[in-house]
PDB file of C-alpha atoms and ligand atoms in Angstrom:
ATOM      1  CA  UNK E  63      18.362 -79.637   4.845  1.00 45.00           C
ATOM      2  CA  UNK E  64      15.191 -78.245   6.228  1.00 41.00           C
ATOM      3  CA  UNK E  65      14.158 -74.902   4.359  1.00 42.00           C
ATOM      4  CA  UNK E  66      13.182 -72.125   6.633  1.00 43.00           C
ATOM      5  CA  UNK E  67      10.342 -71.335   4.821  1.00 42.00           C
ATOM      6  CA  UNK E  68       8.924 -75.370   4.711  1.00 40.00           C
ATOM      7  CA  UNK E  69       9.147 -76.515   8.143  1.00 42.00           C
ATOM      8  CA  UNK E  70       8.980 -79.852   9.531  1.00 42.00           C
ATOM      9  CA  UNK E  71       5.410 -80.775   9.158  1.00 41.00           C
ATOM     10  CA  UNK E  72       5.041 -85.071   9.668  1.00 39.00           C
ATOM     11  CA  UNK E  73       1.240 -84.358   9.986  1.00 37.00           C
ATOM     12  CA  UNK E  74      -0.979 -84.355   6.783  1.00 49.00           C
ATOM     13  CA  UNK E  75      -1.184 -86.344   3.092  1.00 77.00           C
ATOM     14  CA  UNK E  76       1.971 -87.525   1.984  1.00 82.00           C
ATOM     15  CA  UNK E  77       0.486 -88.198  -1.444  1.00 78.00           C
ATOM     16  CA  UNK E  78       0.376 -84.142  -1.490  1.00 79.00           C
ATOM     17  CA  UNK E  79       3.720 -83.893  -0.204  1.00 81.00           C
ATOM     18  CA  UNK E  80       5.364 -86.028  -3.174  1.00 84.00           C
ATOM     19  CA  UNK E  81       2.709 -84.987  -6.030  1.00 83.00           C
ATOM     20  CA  UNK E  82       1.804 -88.335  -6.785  1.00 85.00           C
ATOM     21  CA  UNK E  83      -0.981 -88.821  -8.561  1.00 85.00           C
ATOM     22  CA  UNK E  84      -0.865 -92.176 -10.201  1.00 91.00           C
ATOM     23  CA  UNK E  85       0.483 -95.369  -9.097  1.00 93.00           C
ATOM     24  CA  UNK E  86       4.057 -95.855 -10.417  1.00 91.00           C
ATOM     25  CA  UNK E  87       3.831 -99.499 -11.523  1.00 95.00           C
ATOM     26  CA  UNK E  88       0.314 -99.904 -12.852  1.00 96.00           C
ATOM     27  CA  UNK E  89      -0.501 -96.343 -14.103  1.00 96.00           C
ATOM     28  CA  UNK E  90      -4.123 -95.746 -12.143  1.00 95.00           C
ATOM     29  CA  UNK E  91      -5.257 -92.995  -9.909  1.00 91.00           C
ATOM     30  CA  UNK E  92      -6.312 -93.400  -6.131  1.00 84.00           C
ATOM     31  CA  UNK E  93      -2.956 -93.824  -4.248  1.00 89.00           C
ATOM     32  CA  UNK E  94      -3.688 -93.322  -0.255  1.00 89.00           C
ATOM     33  CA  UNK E  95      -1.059 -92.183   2.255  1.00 87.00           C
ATOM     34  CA  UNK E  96      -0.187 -95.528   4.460  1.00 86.00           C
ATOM     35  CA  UNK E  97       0.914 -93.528   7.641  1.00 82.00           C
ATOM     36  CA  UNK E  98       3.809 -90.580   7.371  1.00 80.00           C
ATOM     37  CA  UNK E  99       6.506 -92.736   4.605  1.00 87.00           C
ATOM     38  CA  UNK E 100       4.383 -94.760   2.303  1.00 91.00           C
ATOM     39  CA  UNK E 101       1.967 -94.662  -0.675  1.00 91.00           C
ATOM     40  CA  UNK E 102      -0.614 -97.138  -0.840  1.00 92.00           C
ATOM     41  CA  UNK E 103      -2.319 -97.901  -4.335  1.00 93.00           C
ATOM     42  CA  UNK E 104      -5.417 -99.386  -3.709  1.00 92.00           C
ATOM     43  CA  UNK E 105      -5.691-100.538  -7.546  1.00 95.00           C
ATOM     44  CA  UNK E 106      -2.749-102.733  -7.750  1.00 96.00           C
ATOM     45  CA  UNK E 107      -1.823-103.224  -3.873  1.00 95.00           C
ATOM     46  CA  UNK E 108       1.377-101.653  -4.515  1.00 96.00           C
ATOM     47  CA  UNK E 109       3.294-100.118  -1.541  1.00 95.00           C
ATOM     48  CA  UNK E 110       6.052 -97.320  -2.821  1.00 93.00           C
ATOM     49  CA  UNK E 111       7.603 -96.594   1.096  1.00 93.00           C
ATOM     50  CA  UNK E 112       9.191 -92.445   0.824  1.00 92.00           C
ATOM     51  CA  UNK E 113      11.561 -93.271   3.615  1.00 90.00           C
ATOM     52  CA  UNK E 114      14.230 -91.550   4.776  1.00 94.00           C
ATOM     53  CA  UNK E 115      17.249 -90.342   2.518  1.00 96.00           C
ATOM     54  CA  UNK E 116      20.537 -90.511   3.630  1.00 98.00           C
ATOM     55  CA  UNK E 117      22.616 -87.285   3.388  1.00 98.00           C
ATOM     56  CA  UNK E 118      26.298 -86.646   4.649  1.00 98.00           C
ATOM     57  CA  UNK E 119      28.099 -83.118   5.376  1.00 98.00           C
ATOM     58  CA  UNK E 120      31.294 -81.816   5.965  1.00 98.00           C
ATOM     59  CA  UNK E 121      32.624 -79.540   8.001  1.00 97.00           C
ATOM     60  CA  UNK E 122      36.093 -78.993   6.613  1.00 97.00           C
ATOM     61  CA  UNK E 123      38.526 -77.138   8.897  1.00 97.00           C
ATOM     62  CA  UNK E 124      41.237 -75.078   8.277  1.00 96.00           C
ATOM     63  CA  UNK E 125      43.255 -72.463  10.368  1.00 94.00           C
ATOM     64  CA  UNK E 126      40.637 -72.059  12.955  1.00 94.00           C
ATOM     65  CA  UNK E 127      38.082 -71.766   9.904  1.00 96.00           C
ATOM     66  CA  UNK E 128      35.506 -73.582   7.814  1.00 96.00           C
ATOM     67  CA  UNK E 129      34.918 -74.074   4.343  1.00 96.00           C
ATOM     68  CA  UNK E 130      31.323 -72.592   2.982  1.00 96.00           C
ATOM     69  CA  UNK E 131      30.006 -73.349  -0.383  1.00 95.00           C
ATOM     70  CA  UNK E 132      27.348 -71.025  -2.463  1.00 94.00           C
ATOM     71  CA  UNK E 133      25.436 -73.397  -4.273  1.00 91.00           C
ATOM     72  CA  UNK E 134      25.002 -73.336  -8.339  1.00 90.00           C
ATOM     73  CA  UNK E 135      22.030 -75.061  -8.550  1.00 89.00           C
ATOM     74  CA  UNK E 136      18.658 -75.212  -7.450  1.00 88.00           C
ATOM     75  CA  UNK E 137      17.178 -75.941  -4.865  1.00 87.00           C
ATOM     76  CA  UNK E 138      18.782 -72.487  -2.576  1.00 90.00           C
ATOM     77  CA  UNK E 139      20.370 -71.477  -6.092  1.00 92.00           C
ATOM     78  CA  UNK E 140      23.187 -69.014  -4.620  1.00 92.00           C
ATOM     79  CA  UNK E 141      22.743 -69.351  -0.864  1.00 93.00           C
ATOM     80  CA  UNK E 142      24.951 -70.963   0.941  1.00 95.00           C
ATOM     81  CA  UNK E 143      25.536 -74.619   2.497  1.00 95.00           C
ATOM     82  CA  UNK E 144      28.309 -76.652   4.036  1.00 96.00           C
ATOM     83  CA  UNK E 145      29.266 -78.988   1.760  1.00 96.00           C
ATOM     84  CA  UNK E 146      27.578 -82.096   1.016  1.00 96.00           C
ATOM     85  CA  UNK E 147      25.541 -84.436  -0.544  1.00 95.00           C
ATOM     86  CA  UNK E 148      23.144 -87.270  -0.763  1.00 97.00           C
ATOM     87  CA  UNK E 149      24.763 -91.082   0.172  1.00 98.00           C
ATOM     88  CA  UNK E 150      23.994 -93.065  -3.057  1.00 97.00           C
ATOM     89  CA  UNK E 151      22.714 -96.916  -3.093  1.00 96.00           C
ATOM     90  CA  UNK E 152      26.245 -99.247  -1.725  1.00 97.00           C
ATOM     91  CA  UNK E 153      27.944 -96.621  -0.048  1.00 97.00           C
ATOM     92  CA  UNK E 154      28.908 -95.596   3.239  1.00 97.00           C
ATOM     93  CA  UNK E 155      28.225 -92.235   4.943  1.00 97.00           C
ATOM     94  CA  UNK E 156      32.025 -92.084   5.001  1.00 96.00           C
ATOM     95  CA  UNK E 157      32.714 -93.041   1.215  1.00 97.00           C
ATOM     96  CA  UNK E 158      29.756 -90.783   0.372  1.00 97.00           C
ATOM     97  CA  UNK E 159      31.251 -87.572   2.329  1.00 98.00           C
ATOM     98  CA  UNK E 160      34.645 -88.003   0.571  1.00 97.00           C
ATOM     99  CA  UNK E 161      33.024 -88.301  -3.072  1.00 97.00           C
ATOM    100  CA  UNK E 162      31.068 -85.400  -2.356  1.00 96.00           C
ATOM    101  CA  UNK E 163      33.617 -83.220  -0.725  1.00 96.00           C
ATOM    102  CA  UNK E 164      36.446 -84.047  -4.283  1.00 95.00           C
ATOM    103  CA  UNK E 165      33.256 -83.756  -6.431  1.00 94.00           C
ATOM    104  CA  UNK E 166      32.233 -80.445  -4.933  1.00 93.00           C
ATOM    105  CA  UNK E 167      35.466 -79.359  -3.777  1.00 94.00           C
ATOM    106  CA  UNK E 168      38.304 -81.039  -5.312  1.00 94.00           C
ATOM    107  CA  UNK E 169      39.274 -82.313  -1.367  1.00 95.00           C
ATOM    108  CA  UNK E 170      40.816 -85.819  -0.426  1.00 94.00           C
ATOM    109  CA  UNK E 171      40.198 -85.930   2.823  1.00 92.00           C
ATOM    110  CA  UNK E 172      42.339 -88.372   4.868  1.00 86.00           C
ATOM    111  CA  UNK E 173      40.073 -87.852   7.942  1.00 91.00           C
ATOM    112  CA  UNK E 174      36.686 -87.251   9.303  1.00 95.00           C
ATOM    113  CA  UNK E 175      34.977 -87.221  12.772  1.00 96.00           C
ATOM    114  CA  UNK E 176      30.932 -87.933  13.060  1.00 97.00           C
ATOM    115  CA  UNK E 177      29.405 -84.771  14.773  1.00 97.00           C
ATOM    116  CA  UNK E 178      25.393 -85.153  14.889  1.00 97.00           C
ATOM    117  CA  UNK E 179      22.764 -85.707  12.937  1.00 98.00           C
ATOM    118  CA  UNK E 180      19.603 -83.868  11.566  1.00 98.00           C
ATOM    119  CA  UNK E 181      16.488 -84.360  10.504  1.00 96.00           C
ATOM    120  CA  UNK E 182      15.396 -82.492   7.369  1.00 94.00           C
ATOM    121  CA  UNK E 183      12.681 -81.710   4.559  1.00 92.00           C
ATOM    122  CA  UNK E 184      14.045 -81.244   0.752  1.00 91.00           C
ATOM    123  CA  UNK E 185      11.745 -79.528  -1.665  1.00 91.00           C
ATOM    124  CA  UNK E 186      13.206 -80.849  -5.245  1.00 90.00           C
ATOM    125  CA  UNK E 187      11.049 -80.167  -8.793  1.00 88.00           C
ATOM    126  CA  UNK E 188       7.737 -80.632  -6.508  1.00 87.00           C
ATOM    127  CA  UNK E 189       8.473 -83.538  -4.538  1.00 89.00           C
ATOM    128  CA  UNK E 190       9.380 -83.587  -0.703  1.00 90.00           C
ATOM    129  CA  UNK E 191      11.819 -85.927   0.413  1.00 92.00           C
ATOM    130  CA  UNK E 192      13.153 -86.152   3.919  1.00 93.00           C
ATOM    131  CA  UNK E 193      16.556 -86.047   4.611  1.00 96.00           C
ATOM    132  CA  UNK E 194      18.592 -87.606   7.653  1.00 98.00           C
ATOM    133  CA  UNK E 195      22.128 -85.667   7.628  1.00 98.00           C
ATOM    134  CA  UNK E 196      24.717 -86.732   9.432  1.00 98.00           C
ATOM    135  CA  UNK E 197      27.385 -83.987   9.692  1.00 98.00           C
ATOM    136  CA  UNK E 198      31.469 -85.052  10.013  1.00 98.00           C
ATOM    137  CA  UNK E 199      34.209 -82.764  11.057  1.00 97.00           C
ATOM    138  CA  UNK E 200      37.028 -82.857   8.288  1.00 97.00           C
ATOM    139  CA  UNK E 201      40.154 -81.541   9.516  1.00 96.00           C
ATOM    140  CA  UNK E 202      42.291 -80.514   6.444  1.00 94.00           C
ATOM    141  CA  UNK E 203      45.769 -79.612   7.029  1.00 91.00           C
ATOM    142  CA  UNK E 204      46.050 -78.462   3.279  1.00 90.00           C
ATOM    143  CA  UNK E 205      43.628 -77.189   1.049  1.00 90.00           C
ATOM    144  CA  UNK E 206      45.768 -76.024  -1.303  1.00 90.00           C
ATOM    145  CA  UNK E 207      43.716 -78.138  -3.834  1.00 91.00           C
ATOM    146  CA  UNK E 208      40.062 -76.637  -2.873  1.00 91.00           C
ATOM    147  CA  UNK E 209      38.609 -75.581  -6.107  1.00 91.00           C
ATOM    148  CA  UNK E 210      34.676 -74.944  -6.682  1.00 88.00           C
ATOM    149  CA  UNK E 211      33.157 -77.395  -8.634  1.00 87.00           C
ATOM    150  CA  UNK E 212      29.852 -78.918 -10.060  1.00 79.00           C
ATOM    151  CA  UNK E 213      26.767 -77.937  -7.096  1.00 84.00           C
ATOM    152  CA  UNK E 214      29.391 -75.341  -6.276  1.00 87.00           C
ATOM    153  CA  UNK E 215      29.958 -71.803  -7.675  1.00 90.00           C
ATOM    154  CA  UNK E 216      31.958 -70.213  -4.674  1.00 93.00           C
ATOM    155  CA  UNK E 217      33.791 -70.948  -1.630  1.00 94.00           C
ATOM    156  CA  UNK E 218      34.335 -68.793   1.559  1.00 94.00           C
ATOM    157  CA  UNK E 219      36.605 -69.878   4.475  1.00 95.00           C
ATOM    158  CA  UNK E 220      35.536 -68.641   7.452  1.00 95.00           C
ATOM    159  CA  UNK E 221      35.309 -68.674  11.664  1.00 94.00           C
ATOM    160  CA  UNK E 222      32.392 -70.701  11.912  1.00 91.00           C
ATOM    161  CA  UNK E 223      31.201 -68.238  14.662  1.00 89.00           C
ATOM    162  CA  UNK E 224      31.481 -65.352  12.274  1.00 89.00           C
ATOM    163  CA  UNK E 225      28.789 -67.683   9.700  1.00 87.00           C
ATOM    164  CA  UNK E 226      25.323 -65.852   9.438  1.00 85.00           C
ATOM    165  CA  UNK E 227      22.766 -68.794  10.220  1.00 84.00           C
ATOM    166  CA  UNK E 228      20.649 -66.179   7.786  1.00 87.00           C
ATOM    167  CA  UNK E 229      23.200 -66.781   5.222  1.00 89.00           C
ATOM    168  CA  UNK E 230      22.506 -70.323   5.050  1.00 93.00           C
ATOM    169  CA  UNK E 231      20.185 -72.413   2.798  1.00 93.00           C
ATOM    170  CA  UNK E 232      19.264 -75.343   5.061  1.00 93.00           C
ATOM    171  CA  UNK E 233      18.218 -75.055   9.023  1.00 94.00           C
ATOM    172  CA  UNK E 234      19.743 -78.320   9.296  1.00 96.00           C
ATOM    173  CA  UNK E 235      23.140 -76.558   8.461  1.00 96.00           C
ATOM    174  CA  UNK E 236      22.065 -73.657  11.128  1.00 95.00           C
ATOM    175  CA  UNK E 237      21.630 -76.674  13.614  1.00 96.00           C
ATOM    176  CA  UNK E 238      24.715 -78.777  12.524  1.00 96.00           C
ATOM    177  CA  UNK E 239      26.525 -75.487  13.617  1.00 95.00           C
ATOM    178  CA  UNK E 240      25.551 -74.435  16.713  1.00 94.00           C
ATOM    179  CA  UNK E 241      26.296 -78.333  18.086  1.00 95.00           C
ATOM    180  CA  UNK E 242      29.872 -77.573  16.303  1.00 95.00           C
ATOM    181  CA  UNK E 243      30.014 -74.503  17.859  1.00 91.00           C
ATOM    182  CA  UNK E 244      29.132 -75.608  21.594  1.00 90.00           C
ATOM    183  CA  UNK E 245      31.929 -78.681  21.126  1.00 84.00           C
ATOM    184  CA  UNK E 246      34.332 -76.698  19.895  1.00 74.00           C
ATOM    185  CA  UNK E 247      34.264 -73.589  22.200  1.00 65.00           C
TER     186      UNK E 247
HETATM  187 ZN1   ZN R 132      -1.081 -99.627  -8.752  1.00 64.96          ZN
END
């Protein structure tokens, strides 16, 4: 979910990137950055690795249209996203999608199809973390259920070739659509 404004950058400090300025398990100063994912306290010895987060999105189709979301809460307060959210510890990508999409959107989906994936930076309360999102196609016969809810303020459905990419929050979105737009056309 790469802002616009923070692009990719794997060179430099990851300690700056994640604010870290003490060790989380024994309290002292002097972490080093141990290559582009890991922390390095030279105190205690103690590795903290900033991998990779898993994220999941869902392109939820209906009557030739797609299913936008303006989010409610910060980061991209108001802007707009596909839906989506982060994969929490245990789950799969596919569990994750459809406990985001009924949290978000009050959707059961009965079906999804993997699209593509995309790398991303997410600035949240100072600290960088880098997403991998993997983006589904959710075909949705009804959505008579769809209601707004929780990271979600609005809805919008809409051609996905009539979608601003200036519109949208996250260039990983922008990116995630122009691959849905080339298989779908
Ligand atoms: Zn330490």
């Amino acid at each position: 979910m790469t802002d616009r404004r923070n692009p990719i950058s794997p060179a430099g400090d990851l300690c700056a990137k994640i604010q870290f300025a003490h060790c989380p398990r024994c309290g002292r100063a002097g972490l080093a950055g141990r290559g582009d994912s890991a922390v390095h306290c030279r105190a205690c010895g103690f590795v903290y690795y900033h991998s990779t987060v898993a994220a999941v999105v869902g392109i939820v189709e209906h009557d030739h249209r797609i299913v936008v979301t303006r989010r409610a809460r910060d980061p991209h307060k108001g802007e707009w996203a596909i839906p989506g959210g982060f994969v929490e510890p245990g789950e799969t990508l596919e569990k994750a999608l459809a406990r985001e999409l009924k949290e978000e959107l009050s959707l059961e989906i009965d079906q999804c199809a993997y699209l593509a994936s995309f790398a991303s930076e997410y600035l949240y309360r100072g600290v960088l973390y880098f997403p991998i999102v993997a983006y589904f196609t959710c075909p949705m016969g009804d959505i008579g259920a769809l209601r707004p809810k929780d990271d979600v303020d609005q809805y919008r459905l809409v051609p996905a070739a009539q979608l601003l990419e200036e519109e949208l929050a996250f260039d990983a979105d922008r990116r995630a659509l122009r691959a849905y737009g080339q298989q779908t056309d």
